[in-house]
Each structure stands twice: as C-alpha cells, then as structure tokens.
Coordinates of C-alpha atoms and ligand atoms in Angstrom, one line a residue:
M1 CA 3.4 -37.9 33.4
S2 CA 6.8 -37.8 35.0
V3 CA 8.3 -34.5 36.2
L4 CA 10.9 -33.0 33.6
Q5 CA 13.9 -30.5 35.2
S6 CA 14.8 -28.0 33.1
V7 CA 18.2 -26.8 33.5
I8 CA 21.0 -23.2 32.9
V9 CA 22.9 -23.3 29.8
E10 CA 25.3 -21.3 30.7
T11 CA 27.0 -19.2 26.9
S12 CA 28.6 -16.2 25.4
P13 CA 26.6 -13.4 23.2
F14 CA 26.4 -13.4 19.4
D15 CA 27.0 -9.8 18.3
D16 CA 25.3 -10.2 15.0
Q17 CA 21.9 -10.7 16.4
K18 CA 19.8 -7.2 15.0
P19 CA 16.8 -7.8 13.7
G20 CA 16.5 -6.5 10.5
T21 CA 13.9 -5.1 8.2
S22 CA 12.1 -8.2 9.5
G23 CA 13.7 -10.1 12.0
L24 CA 16.9 -11.6 12.0
R25 CA 18.1 -13.7 8.3
K26 CA 20.9 -15.7 8.2
K27 CA 22.5 -18.3 6.2
V28 CA 21.0 -21.2 8.1
K29 CA 25.1 -22.4 8.2
V30 CA 25.2 -19.1 11.0
F31 CA 21.4 -20.3 12.3
M32 CA 23.5 -23.7 13.1
Q33 CA 26.5 -22.9 14.8
K34 CA 27.2 -23.6 18.5
N35 CA 24.1 -22.5 21.0
Y36 CA 23.5 -19.6 17.6
T37 CA 19.7 -20.5 17.6
E38 CA 19.5 -20.7 21.0
N39 CA 20.5 -17.9 22.1
F40 CA 18.3 -15.5 19.9
I41 CA 15.0 -17.7 20.9
Q42 CA 16.4 -16.7 24.8
S43 CA 16.8 -13.2 24.1
I44 CA 13.3 -12.5 22.4
F45 CA 12.5 -14.6 26.0
N46 CA 14.5 -12.0 28.3
A47 CA 12.9 -9.1 26.1
L48 CA 9.3 -9.7 27.3
G49 CA 9.8 -10.6 30.6
D50 CA 7.4 -11.5 33.1
K51 CA 4.5 -11.1 30.6
L52 CA 5.8 -14.6 28.9
K53 CA 4.6 -16.8 32.1
G54 CA 1.4 -18.3 31.5
A55 CA 1.1 -17.2 28.5
T56 CA 0.1 -18.7 24.7
L57 CA 2.7 -18.4 22.0
V58 CA 1.7 -19.3 18.1
V59 CA 5.5 -21.6 15.9
G60 CA 5.3 -21.9 12.4
G61 CA 6.7 -20.7 9.3
D62 CA 7.4 -21.8 5.5
G63 CA 8.8 -24.6 7.1
R64 CA 12.4 -24.1 4.4
Y65 CA 15.6 -26.0 5.6
F66 CA 16.3 -25.6 9.7
S67 CA 12.5 -25.0 10.2
K68 CA 12.4 -28.6 12.0
P69 CA 15.7 -28.1 14.7
A70 CA 14.5 -24.4 15.3
I71 CA 11.6 -25.7 16.6
N72 CA 12.3 -28.6 18.5
T73 CA 14.9 -25.2 20.0
I74 CA 11.7 -23.4 21.0
I75 CA 9.7 -26.3 22.2
R76 CA 12.3 -26.6 25.0
I77 CA 13.3 -23.4 25.6
A78 CA 9.5 -22.1 25.9
S79 CA 9.0 -25.1 28.1
A80 CA 11.7 -23.8 30.4
N81 CA 10.8 -20.2 30.4
E82 CA 7.7 -21.2 31.7
V83 CA 5.7 -21.0 28.9
S84 CA 2.0 -22.4 29.5
K85 CA 1.3 -23.6 25.8
L86 CA 2.8 -22.8 22.4
I87 CA 0.3 -23.9 19.2
I88 CA 2.7 -25.1 16.0
G89 CA 1.5 -25.9 12.5
K90 CA 1.9 -29.7 11.5
L91 CA 5.3 -30.3 9.8
G92 CA 6.1 -26.7 11.0
I93 CA 4.1 -25.1 8.2
F94 CA 2.7 -22.0 8.7
S95 CA 2.3 -18.8 5.7
T96 CA 2.6 -16.0 8.1
P97 CA -0.4 -14.6 6.9
A98 CA -1.6 -17.3 8.7
V99 CA 0.5 -17.2 11.8
S100 CA -1.2 -12.8 12.6
A101 CA -4.6 -14.4 12.0
I102 CA -4.5 -17.5 15.0
I103 CA -2.4 -14.8 16.8
R104 CA -5.8 -12.1 17.2
E105 CA -8.8 -15.3 16.6
Q106 CA -6.9 -16.9 20.1
Q107 CA -5.7 -13.5 21.3
V108 CA -2.1 -14.6 22.2
L109 CA 0.7 -13.3 23.3
G110 CA 2.2 -13.4 20.0
G111 CA 4.3 -16.0 18.1
I112 CA 7.3 -16.9 16.3
V113 CA 7.7 -17.2 13.3
L114 CA 10.7 -19.4 11.1
T115 CA 11.7 -17.8 7.8
A116 CA 13.3 -15.1 5.1
S117 CA 10.1 -15.2 3.4
H118 CA 11.4 -14.8 -0.7
N119 CA 15.1 -15.2 -0.1
P120 CA 16.2 -18.6 -1.4
G121 CA 16.0 -21.8 1.2
G122 CA 17.9 -24.6 2.0
I123 CA 21.2 -26.0 3.4
R124 CA 23.2 -22.9 1.6
N125 CA 20.7 -20.3 1.8
D126 CA 18.9 -18.2 4.6
F127 CA 16.6 -18.5 7.2
G128 CA 14.8 -16.1 9.3
I129 CA 13.3 -16.2 13.1
K130 CA 11.2 -12.6 14.0
Y131 CA 8.0 -11.9 16.9
N132 CA 5.1 -11.3 16.2
I133 CA 3.4 -8.9 18.9
E134 CA 0.0 -9.8 20.5
N135 CA -2.3 -7.4 17.6
G136 CA -0.8 -10.1 15.1
G137 CA 2.0 -8.1 13.3
P138 CA 5.8 -8.0 13.6
A139 CA 7.1 -6.1 16.9
P140 CA 7.7 -2.8 16.2
D141 CA 11.0 -1.4 17.2
N142 CA 11.0 -0.5 20.1
I143 CA 10.9 -4.6 20.9
T144 CA 13.3 -5.6 18.1
N145 CA 15.6 -2.9 19.6
K146 CA 15.2 -4.7 23.3
I147 CA 15.6 -8.4 21.7
F148 CA 18.8 -7.2 20.6
E149 CA 20.6 -5.4 23.8
Q150 CA 19.0 -8.8 25.0
T151 CA 21.2 -11.0 22.5
K152 CA 24.6 -8.3 23.2
Q153 CA 24.0 -9.4 26.9
I154 CA 23.0 -13.1 27.2
T155 CA 25.3 -15.1 29.2
Q156 CA 22.2 -18.3 30.0
I157 CA 20.1 -20.3 28.4
K158 CA 16.9 -21.6 30.1
T159 CA 16.1 -25.5 28.2
T160 CA 14.6 -28.1 28.7
P161 CA 16.9 -31.4 27.2
T162 CA 14.8 -34.4 27.6
L163 CA 11.6 -33.3 26.7
E164 CA 11.5 -35.4 23.6
T165 CA 10.3 -33.4 20.8
D166 CA 11.1 -35.9 17.9
R167 CA 8.6 -36.2 15.6
I168 CA 6.3 -34.2 17.8
I169 CA 4.7 -31.3 15.5
D170 CA 4.4 -34.5 12.5
I171 CA 1.1 -35.7 14.3
L172 CA -1.9 -33.7 14.7
G173 CA -2.7 -33.3 18.3
T174 CA -1.8 -31.6 21.9
S175 CA 0.8 -33.0 23.9
K176 CA 1.3 -32.8 28.2
F177 CA 4.0 -32.1 29.6
N178 CA 5.9 -31.3 33.6
V179 CA 8.2 -29.4 33.4
D180 CA 10.0 -28.4 37.0
G181 CA 6.5 -29.2 38.4
R182 CA 4.3 -26.7 35.7
E183 CA 2.0 -27.9 32.7
F184 CA 3.6 -27.4 29.3
T185 CA 1.2 -28.1 26.3
V186 CA 2.3 -28.4 22.7
E187 CA -0.4 -27.9 21.2
I188 CA -0.3 -29.2 16.5
I189 CA -2.8 -27.6 14.2
D190 CA -3.8 -28.0 10.6
S191 CA -2.8 -25.0 10.4
T192 CA -5.1 -24.1 7.0
I193 CA -8.2 -24.5 8.7
N194 CA -9.0 -20.6 10.6
Y195 CA -7.2 -19.2 7.9
V196 CA -9.3 -20.4 5.1
N197 CA -13.3 -20.0 7.9
L198 CA -11.0 -16.0 7.4
M199 CA -10.9 -15.4 4.2
K200 CA -14.6 -17.7 3.5
Q201 CA -15.8 -13.9 6.4
I202 CA -14.0 -11.7 4.4
F203 CA -14.6 -13.1 0.3
D204 CA -17.8 -13.6 -1.1
F205 CA -17.0 -17.4 -2.5
N206 CA -20.1 -18.2 -3.9
K207 CA -19.1 -15.2 -6.5
L208 CA -15.5 -16.3 -6.6
R209 CA -16.3 -20.0 -7.5
A210 CA -18.8 -19.1 -10.4
L211 CA -15.8 -16.7 -12.4
I212 CA -13.2 -19.0 -11.7
R213 CA -15.9 -22.1 -12.9
G214 CA -17.7 -20.0 -15.4
T215 CA -21.1 -19.8 -15.4
E216 CA -23.7 -19.8 -18.0
D217 CA -23.3 -16.0 -19.1
R218 CA -20.4 -15.4 -18.6
P219 CA -16.6 -18.3 -19.6
P220 CA -14.4 -19.8 -16.7
F221 CA -12.3 -17.1 -15.6
N222 CA -8.7 -19.0 -16.3
I223 CA -5.9 -18.3 -13.2
L224 CA -2.9 -19.5 -13.1
L225 CA -1.3 -19.5 -9.2
D226 CA 2.1 -20.2 -8.6
S227 CA 2.7 -20.9 -5.3
M228 CA 7.1 -21.2 -5.9
N229 CA 7.4 -24.3 -4.3
G230 CA 7.1 -22.3 -1.0
V231 CA 4.3 -22.5 1.6
T232 CA 1.3 -21.6 0.3
G233 CA 0.5 -24.6 -1.6
V234 CA -1.0 -26.3 0.6
Y235 CA -3.5 -22.9 1.8
V236 CA -3.9 -22.9 -2.4
R237 CA -5.0 -26.1 -2.5
N238 CA -7.2 -25.6 0.0
I239 CA -9.0 -22.1 -1.2
F240 CA -8.8 -22.7 -4.8
V241 CA -9.0 -26.2 -6.1
E242 CA -10.9 -27.4 -2.7
E243 CA -13.9 -24.7 -2.2
L244 CA -13.2 -22.1 -5.5
G245 CA -13.1 -25.2 -8.4
A246 CA -9.9 -24.5 -9.7
S247 CA -8.0 -27.8 -11.5
P248 CA -5.4 -29.1 -9.5
D249 CA -3.8 -29.4 -12.9
N250 CA -4.1 -26.2 -14.5
N251 CA -4.8 -23.8 -12.6
V252 CA -2.5 -24.3 -9.6
R253 CA 1.3 -24.6 -10.2
R254 CA 4.5 -25.7 -7.2
V255 CA 1.8 -26.0 -4.7
V256 CA 4.3 -28.1 -2.5
P257 CA 5.9 -26.9 0.1
L258 CA 9.6 -27.6 -0.4
D259 CA 12.5 -27.1 1.8
N260 CA 14.7 -25.5 -0.4
F261 CA 11.8 -24.4 -2.9
G262 CA 12.9 -26.5 -5.2
E263 CA 16.1 -24.5 -5.7
I264 CA 14.7 -21.1 -6.6
H265 CA 14.2 -17.9 -5.5
P266 CA 10.8 -17.5 -3.9
D267 CA 10.7 -13.8 -5.0
P268 CA 7.5 -13.1 -6.5
N269 CA 9.1 -10.4 -9.4
L270 CA 9.5 -10.7 -13.3
T271 CA 12.8 -11.7 -12.3
Y272 CA 12.4 -15.5 -9.8
A273 CA 9.1 -16.0 -11.0
K274 CA 9.7 -16.0 -14.3
D275 CA 8.7 -19.1 -15.4
L276 CA 5.1 -17.8 -15.0
V277 CA 5.8 -14.5 -16.9
D278 CA 7.0 -16.9 -19.4
K279 CA 3.3 -19.4 -18.8
L280 CA 1.4 -16.7 -19.8
K281 CA 2.9 -15.1 -22.7
E282 CA 2.9 -19.2 -24.3
N283 CA -0.4 -19.4 -23.4
S284 CA -2.8 -17.2 -24.0
T285 CA -6.1 -18.7 -22.4
Y286 CA -4.8 -17.3 -19.0
D287 CA -6.3 -14.3 -18.1
F288 CA -5.1 -14.0 -15.0
G289 CA -1.8 -15.5 -12.7
A290 CA -0.6 -14.7 -9.5
A291 CA 2.6 -15.5 -7.8
F292 CA 3.6 -15.6 -3.8
D293 CA 6.5 -15.6 -2.0
G294 CA 8.3 -18.5 0.4
D295 CA 5.7 -17.3 3.4
G296 CA 2.4 -16.7 1.4
D297 CA 2.2 -12.4 2.4
R298 CA 4.2 -11.4 -0.9
N299 CA 1.8 -11.2 -4.4
M300 CA 2.4 -10.5 -8.3
I301 CA -0.2 -9.6 -10.3
L302 CA -0.3 -10.1 -14.1
G303 CA -2.8 -10.3 -16.8
K304 CA -3.4 -11.9 -20.4
N305 CA 0.0 -12.1 -22.0
A306 CA 1.5 -11.6 -18.3
F307 CA 0.2 -8.0 -18.4
F308 CA 2.2 -6.6 -15.0
V309 CA 0.6 -5.0 -12.4
T310 CA 3.4 -2.9 -10.6
P311 CA 2.4 -3.5 -6.8
S312 CA 2.1 0.8 -6.3
D313 CA -0.6 0.6 -9.0
S314 CA -2.7 -3.0 -7.6
L315 CA -3.1 -0.7 -3.8
A316 CA -4.9 2.1 -6.0
V317 CA -6.3 -0.3 -7.6
L318 CA -8.4 -2.0 -4.8
A319 CA -8.0 1.1 -3.6
N320 CA -10.7 2.5 -5.7
N321 CA -12.7 -1.0 -5.5
L322 CA -12.8 -1.9 -1.8
E323 CA -16.7 -1.6 -1.7
C324 CA -17.3 -5.0 -3.9
I325 CA -15.7 -6.5 -1.3
P326 CA -17.8 -7.5 2.4
Y327 CA -15.6 -7.3 4.1
F328 CA -15.4 -3.7 3.4
Q329 CA -19.3 -3.1 2.7
K330 CA -20.1 -4.5 6.5
N331 CA -16.6 -2.4 8.2
G332 CA -16.2 0.4 5.9
V333 CA -13.2 2.3 4.8
H334 CA -10.8 4.2 6.7
G335 CA -7.8 5.0 5.5
F336 CA -4.8 4.1 3.2
A337 CA -0.9 4.1 3.9
R338 CA 2.1 3.3 1.3
S339 CA 5.4 2.9 2.3
M340 CA 7.6 5.8 1.6
P341 CA 9.2 4.3 -1.1
T342 CA 5.6 2.7 -3.2
A343 CA 5.1 4.9 -5.8
A344 CA 1.8 7.4 -4.4
A345 CA -0.9 6.1 -7.4
V346 CA -3.1 5.5 -3.8
D347 CA -2.1 9.2 -2.8
R348 CA -4.7 10.3 -5.7
V349 CA -7.3 7.2 -4.9
A350 CA -7.5 8.1 -1.3
A351 CA -7.2 12.5 -2.0
K352 CA -10.7 11.4 -4.1
L353 CA -12.3 9.8 -2.0
G354 CA -11.3 11.7 1.0
K355 CA -9.6 8.8 2.9
E356 CA -7.5 9.3 5.2
M357 CA -3.4 8.5 3.4
F358 CA 0.3 8.1 5.4
E359 CA 3.5 7.1 4.3
V360 CA 5.7 5.3 6.6
P361 CA 9.3 3.6 6.5
T362 CA 9.7 0.4 4.5
G363 CA 8.5 -2.4 6.5
W364 CA 5.3 -4.1 7.8
K365 CA 5.4 -3.2 11.4
Y366 CA 5.0 0.4 10.5
F367 CA 1.3 -0.2 9.2
G368 CA 0.0 -1.8 13.2
N369 CA -0.4 1.2 15.1
L370 CA -2.5 3.0 12.7
M371 CA -4.8 0.0 12.0
D372 CA -4.9 -0.7 15.0
A373 CA -6.2 3.0 16.1
G374 CA -8.6 2.5 13.2
R375 CA -7.5 5.0 11.0
L376 CA -6.1 2.0 8.2
S377 CA -8.0 0.2 5.8
L378 CA -5.3 -0.6 2.8
C379 CA -1.6 -0.6 2.0
G380 CA 0.8 -2.0 0.4
E381 CA 4.0 -1.5 -0.9
E382 CA 6.0 -1.4 -3.6
S383 CA 8.0 -4.6 -2.4
F384 CA 5.0 -6.7 -4.0
G385 CA 3.2 -6.9 -0.3
T386 CA -0.3 -5.9 -0.3
G387 CA -3.0 -6.0 3.0
S388 CA -6.1 -4.9 4.7
D389 CA -6.8 -4.3 8.3
H390 CA -8.5 -8.2 8.9
I391 CA -5.2 -8.9 10.1
R392 CA -1.6 -7.6 10.7
E393 CA 0.5 -8.6 8.0
K394 CA 0.6 -8.7 4.4
D395 CA -1.6 -11.1 2.5
G396 CA -0.7 -12.3 -0.3
L397 CA -3.6 -15.1 -1.2
W398 CA -6.3 -12.2 0.2
A399 CA -5.1 -9.8 -2.8
V400 CA -5.0 -12.5 -4.7
L401 CA -8.6 -12.8 -4.2
A402 CA -9.2 -9.3 -3.9
W403 CA -8.1 -8.6 -7.4
L404 CA -11.1 -11.2 -8.4
S405 CA -13.3 -9.7 -6.4
V406 CA -13.0 -6.9 -8.2
I407 CA -12.5 -8.7 -11.1
E408 CA -15.7 -10.4 -11.0
A409 CA -17.5 -7.4 -9.7
K410 CA -16.3 -5.8 -13.1
N411 CA -16.8 -8.2 -15.5
M412 CA -13.2 -6.7 -16.7
G413 CA -9.7 -8.2 -17.2
V414 CA -7.0 -6.8 -15.3
E415 CA -5.2 -5.4 -19.0
D416 CA -8.3 -3.1 -18.9
I417 CA -8.6 -2.2 -15.1
L418 CA -5.9 -0.6 -15.0
K419 CA -6.5 1.2 -17.9
E420 CA -9.2 2.6 -16.8
H421 CA -7.4 3.7 -13.9
W422 CA -4.9 5.6 -15.4
T423 CA -7.6 7.3 -16.8
I424 CA -9.2 7.8 -14.1
Y425 CA -6.0 9.3 -12.6
G426 CA -3.6 9.8 -14.7
R427 CA -0.5 6.9 -14.5
N428 CA 2.2 6.8 -11.6
Y429 CA 5.7 4.7 -13.7
F430 CA 7.5 2.8 -11.1
T431 CA 10.3 0.8 -11.3
R432 CA 12.9 -0.4 -8.8
Y433 CA 16.5 -1.5 -10.2
D434 CA 18.3 -3.9 -7.1
Y435 CA 22.2 -4.6 -6.6
E436 CA 22.0 -7.3 -5.0
E437 CA 24.8 -8.1 -2.8
C438 CA 27.6 -5.6 -3.0
E439 CA 30.3 -4.6 -0.8
T440 CA 29.0 -3.7 2.0
E441 CA 32.0 -0.9 2.8
G442 CA 31.3 0.9 -1.1
A443 CA 27.4 0.6 -1.0
N444 CA 27.7 2.2 2.5
Q445 CA 30.8 5.5 1.6
M446 CA 27.8 5.7 -1.5
M447 CA 24.9 6.4 1.0
Q448 CA 27.7 8.2 2.7
R449 CA 27.5 10.5 0.6
L450 CA 24.8 11.1 -1.4
E451 CA 24.0 12.0 2.2
Q452 CA 26.3 14.7 1.9
L453 CA 25.8 15.5 -1.6
I454 CA 22.2 16.1 -0.6
A455 CA 23.3 18.7 2.1
S456 CA 25.5 20.7 0.7
A457 CA 24.3 24.5 0.2
D458 CA 23.2 24.3 -3.8
F459 CA 21.4 21.1 -4.2
V460 CA 17.9 22.2 -4.2
G461 CA 16.9 24.0 -6.8
K462 CA 19.7 21.6 -8.7
S463 CA 18.9 19.7 -12.9
F464 CA 20.0 17.9 -14.4
T465 CA 19.4 16.1 -17.8
A466 CA 19.2 13.2 -19.4
S467 CA 18.1 11.7 -22.8
G468 CA 16.7 15.1 -23.1
K469 CA 14.7 15.5 -19.8
T470 CA 15.8 17.7 -17.5
Y471 CA 14.1 17.3 -13.6
T472 CA 15.2 20.1 -11.1
V473 CA 15.4 19.2 -7.5
A474 CA 12.4 20.7 -5.0
K475 CA 13.4 18.8 -1.8
A476 CA 16.1 16.6 -0.8
D477 CA 16.4 14.4 2.8
N478 CA 17.2 11.1 4.9
F479 CA 13.0 10.0 5.6
S480 CA 12.0 10.6 8.7
Y481 CA 9.0 8.8 10.3
V482 CA 6.2 10.3 13.2
D483 CA 4.1 7.7 13.7
P484 CA 0.9 10.2 14.9
I485 CA -0.4 7.5 17.1
D486 CA 2.4 6.9 19.4
N487 CA 4.7 10.0 18.8
S488 CA 7.5 7.4 18.2
V489 CA 10.5 8.0 15.6
A490 CA 11.8 6.4 12.4
K491 CA 15.2 8.4 11.2
N492 CA 17.2 7.4 8.2
Q493 CA 14.5 5.4 6.4
G494 CA 16.0 6.3 3.4
I495 CA 17.7 9.0 0.8
R496 CA 14.4 11.3 -1.1
V497 CA 15.4 13.1 -4.1
L498 CA 12.7 15.0 -4.7
F499 CA 11.7 17.4 -8.1
E500 CA 9.3 19.7 -9.2
D501 CA 7.4 17.7 -11.3
G502 CA 6.4 15.4 -8.6
S503 CA 8.6 12.7 -9.7
R504 CA 11.3 10.8 -7.2
L505 CA 14.7 9.1 -6.6
I506 CA 14.6 7.0 -4.1
Y507 CA 18.0 5.2 -2.3
R508 CA 18.2 2.7 0.5
L509 CA 19.6 0.0 1.6
S510 CA 18.2 -3.6 2.1
G511 CA 17.2 -5.2 5.6
T512 CA 16.4 -7.9 4.7
G513 CA 19.6 -9.6 2.8
S514 CA 21.4 -12.3 4.8
S515 CA 24.7 -10.9 3.3
G516 CA 26.6 -8.0 2.2
A517 CA 24.4 -5.0 1.2
T518 CA 21.3 -4.8 -1.1
I519 CA 21.5 -1.2 -3.0
R520 CA 17.4 -0.4 -3.3
V521 CA 17.3 2.6 -5.8
Y522 CA 13.6 3.5 -6.3
I523 CA 12.4 5.5 -9.7
E524 CA 8.7 7.0 -10.3
C525 CA 7.2 9.4 -12.3
Y526 CA 3.9 10.9 -12.8
E527 CA 2.0 11.5 -16.5
K528 CA -1.0 12.5 -16.5
E529 CA -2.0 11.9 -20.1
N530 CA 0.1 9.8 -21.4
V531 CA -0.3 6.7 -19.9
L532 CA 0.5 3.9 -22.0
T533 CA 4.3 4.4 -22.9
D534 CA 6.9 1.0 -21.1
A535 CA 7.6 1.7 -18.1
Q536 CA 11.1 1.5 -18.9
V537 CA 11.5 3.7 -21.3
M538 CA 9.5 6.3 -19.6
L539 CA 11.6 5.9 -16.6
K540 CA 14.9 5.1 -18.8
P541 CA 15.9 9.5 -18.2
L542 CA 15.5 9.0 -14.8
V543 CA 17.5 6.3 -14.2
E544 CA 20.6 8.2 -15.7
I545 CA 20.4 11.3 -13.9
G546 CA 19.6 8.0 -10.6
L547 CA 22.7 6.3 -10.9
D548 CA 24.4 9.1 -11.8
I549 CA 24.2 11.9 -9.0
S550 CA 24.4 8.4 -7.1
Q551 CA 28.3 7.1 -8.9
L552 CA 26.8 4.1 -8.3
K553 CA 29.0 2.8 -10.9
K554 CA 32.2 3.4 -9.0
F555 CA 31.4 2.3 -6.2
T556 CA 30.0 -1.3 -6.1
G557 CA 32.0 -1.7 -9.6
R558 CA 29.2 -2.7 -11.1
E559 CA 27.3 -1.9 -14.3
E560 CA 23.9 -3.7 -14.0
P561 CA 21.8 -4.1 -11.6
T562 CA 20.0 -8.0 -10.2
V563 CA 16.4 -7.3 -10.5
I564 CA 14.6 -5.2 -12.4
T565 CA 11.3 -4.8 -11.1
Ligands
LIG1 C1 9.6 -7.4 4.6 C2 8.8 -6.0 5.1 C3 7.8 -5.5 4.2 C4 9.6 -4.2 3.2 C5 10.6 -5.9 3.2 C6 11.7 -6.2 2.3 O1 8.8 -7.7 3.4 O2 7.9 -7.0 6.0 O3 7.5 -4.2 5.3 O4 9.3 -3.6 2.6 O5 11.1 -6.9 3.9 O6 12.5 -4.4 2.9 P1 13.5 -4.5 1.9 O7 13.9 -3.1 1.2 O8 14.5 -3.7 4.0 O9 14.4 -5.8 1.5 P2 9.5 -10.3 4.0 O10 7.9 -10.5 2.8 O11 10.7 -10.0 3.4 O12 9.1 -10.2 4.7

C-alpha cells in the first residue's frame, strides 16, 4: 500500500455557515463555491477536536444532487484529520433514521448526514450537511454553536488530494489506505440491512404481513406508500415488498431515489404530496396512504378517501395505543413529548395515562437528552415528524409500521380510529400557514413588531373578535426552554399568543429554508364535543385574528399562504 501524504490548504471563512434548525442548508450552487463545503466539513472536525482521532464516522444521505462530490470531499478531509474509518452507504444512500440507527448500533463517534430533507433537490435547488452525535441524534445547540464559531475563524483545511475516491461509493466493500503512515478505512455498506433488522425487532412482522396480504378472516388491507422519489424507496421495497408481501405495482410508488426527486418538492403534506391524495380520492379501494420526505424522517398518514390525519393527532393516537407494539411491551412506555407549536392532543393522552409530558422547541435535537435519560418514549412534531427512543431521529417508516400495528390490533380503519379518539379526548383542531421565501426584512420587521405588541401593557386581557367568535388573551411570550436534563437554555423559539379557552396562535420563522424567510403561523383550538367539523372551517376566526394581530399581509405583501396543512 503506497503512503499518501496529507496537505494543508489555506482558506478563509464564509460568513453564512450558521447551522439552522437541522444543519446547514443552502442552494447547491452555494455549496459548490471553492472551499465552501471543505470549510464546513473541516469546521465540524475542528469542533470535535481530539475526539476525532482514531474515530469512526458514518456518512450518507438522501442521494440528492451534489452528494457524491461532497462524500469524496469528506473522505479526503477525514483521512487527513486522523479519522480511522468511514462507514458509507452505497451510492451515498442512507436515510436519516438509518444513520441514527447505525451510529447507535456500531457505537461510533457520530455521522455526517447529507440532506436538505424535504427541500427540493437538483442543481438549482438545495443541499445540506448535518452532524449527528454519538447517541445518533442531531448535534445539540452547544455543538452546532461550536461548529459555527469554527466556520468564522477557519484558515486551513487538511486534506489528502491524492486519495483516489473515483467510484469508491459505487461498490460494496472495504478499502484501506495509508495516510501519513496511519491506516484509514472506507467501508461501503448496504444501508438498509441494519435498519430493516431493527424494524423487525420493534414490530411484529408476521401480523403486519397478515394485515397487508389478508387472511381467511380478513381481506388484504390495501396500502399506498409514496416515497416521493426520495431515499425511503429502497427501504420501502425491502420492508414492504420483500418482507411484508406488498405489491410492487399497487402498494408502493416513486420508490427509485432520484437526485432531483423528479423535480418535485419531496415534502409529505397535503400540498406537495397532492398526487398521493388524488390517488386515494380516485381509488376508494385504498384503505391507507402514507408519504415520506427526501431523507425519510417525515411521514404523512392518510386513511380511505385521503382522510387526513394531522401529525399532532397521529402522535396522540400512537401514544394511546403503544401497547400493541412489541418494542413497548418489552421496554415499557415512559414519557411523551411534542414540539411547542404541535397541537396539544398528546398532552391529554399523557394526562390520562399518567405519563410525563414535555414541550420542547422546534427541532428533533431537543428530544435527545430526554430519551437518553429514559424519560421519553414517543414524541412528534406538527412538521410531520414522529418517532420513538429506538433511535434519536424522527422516523417516517417507523411511523407507518406503528400505524399499521395499531390498525391491525384494533381491526379498525384510520378514520374510525380518529373518531373514537376524539370521542374520548375531544379534538385539538390545528392548521399551519406557511409563507415561503418572503423578503427577509419584512419578515423580521413583522416578528419584531409582534414582540413589542405582546410586551405592551394591555395586551394580556385584550379580546379579539372575528366571524362572530371572541378570544381573550391569557398569556403571550417568546417561548424559552430549559432542558430538564442539562439545564441548557433555548430562547426566542417562537411567539405564543395563548387565549383563555386554550386556543393558541404561534408565530415562528423557519430555520430550514435556504433562501429568504419562511413565516409559519400555527393555529390551534380545542373542542370537547364538536369534533367533526372541517378544521379549516373551525379555525377560520382564529386564522383571521392571527393575520390581523401580526399584520402579516402588510409586512410581506402576501395575500395567501404558500402551503396550508
Ligand atoms: C427539521 C427538524 C424538525 C423541525 C423541522 C421544521 O426537520 O428536524 O425538528 O420541526 O425541521 O423546522 P422549521 O420550522 O424551522 O423549518 P427536517 O425534516 O427538515 O430535518
């Protein structure tokens, strides 16, 4: 084996490498700038310091455009920074939940996830880089802050330009190199194997197969899973077609990962997964539909005729039925958690079952400490994320397997399960209005004005009326969170206007967009008896009040939201 020499390349900082809600997300062209990707990777390594020496890291992502050159860059820089081994998914393919699973299983230092999640891909669209820590979860704020500090002072990149990376990720197997006299290993694996095994340990595959295939007593439960040309396609084929006997023609769609997601927006919601919604409306033989995002951590659940389950309700239903899943039978159910803007349906289940309940800021990273401390079993977010402590990322496929387990155990369809749930607990009506790619200045001004408004002396106690309904403000603040495990504090996590009857209006700027500002307005009310009204009808007065209080139209010039969920 010839000895390769690492070199030092001089560089200078970029001023826009602050990680957002979930890593650094920018247009591909930004990452393509000379040294841009290199700087960020080296900054991650600088932030890790001595821990990196001799360590193993996992690398992979949703296979979006620019993944291959980014992986080659990571290989060369890792080799020069004394990393001992990289475990990489073949063709760079690794769903975000599968990365989390393998970091935990192999007990390695962490992983680098190459994805911009639900953001569109392709040369004109988005790329992203995220660091996950040894518990398999996204790096918490103290580490992303350290990485950001490094990006502001970086002057040198260590790399091994002579390390031949051409086609290295195309073939399964192990390659060994000698860099500066040290052994450096690159192992290319099939990233589905560990993940599928994990799912088999969590769920009862025999029961799920019987549900999908049908039995003497029960017709097949007809599902349609939409991978939206993202990374879950390979996992869906493996789990649902090969293991559970689903039809490759009728039960799954868009299962070949494409580096531009076929020019669609791989975001599982009613707007961007409309294709799936239409399919279920057209064909009433489908009992169930689900869609996933680009990197496989999000999910949308639909029933017959595209009956929509809000992510907040999905979380509450699963919380109420975890005993039908073998993993929880074995490990027990500890607490529940949701992100602050997520509707409080799960809180009612927690109260009834006597479980601890946590409300954290937006971002899956805030669940990790609670899970590590054994206080959290199931959590979710309104942004179509659901997951458990089996890993430290949200997990789209896990959510679908969990739903199918509940359906199998209860022998009920999705809509009936929801109606039964609402009869017991009442209904938290919820909707989210997104205004994507607004002018940053107008969006910031709107948030600043809101902040001043809610601080004004007479805001609490004030009443607002729209469409004949009146709401009185009980409390208003900018959400802060103190982590119960390490006491770290996250401030300014969204403006909350809480009304006397428990209804809520929340305003946040998204931390995952790649250009401009995305304003999110979250609207929620609770009804004990009146549970069957259309959500948009029920929430109309609050929406009007929300737009009025924020003067959103004036600040953004937008008449309508880009997405309503
Ligand atoms: C990420 C985070 C989620 C968060 C979502 C939306 O999801 O992991 O915790 O809820 O972004 O964040 P924002 O409202 O700031 O855009 P993903 O699926 O994009 O990785």
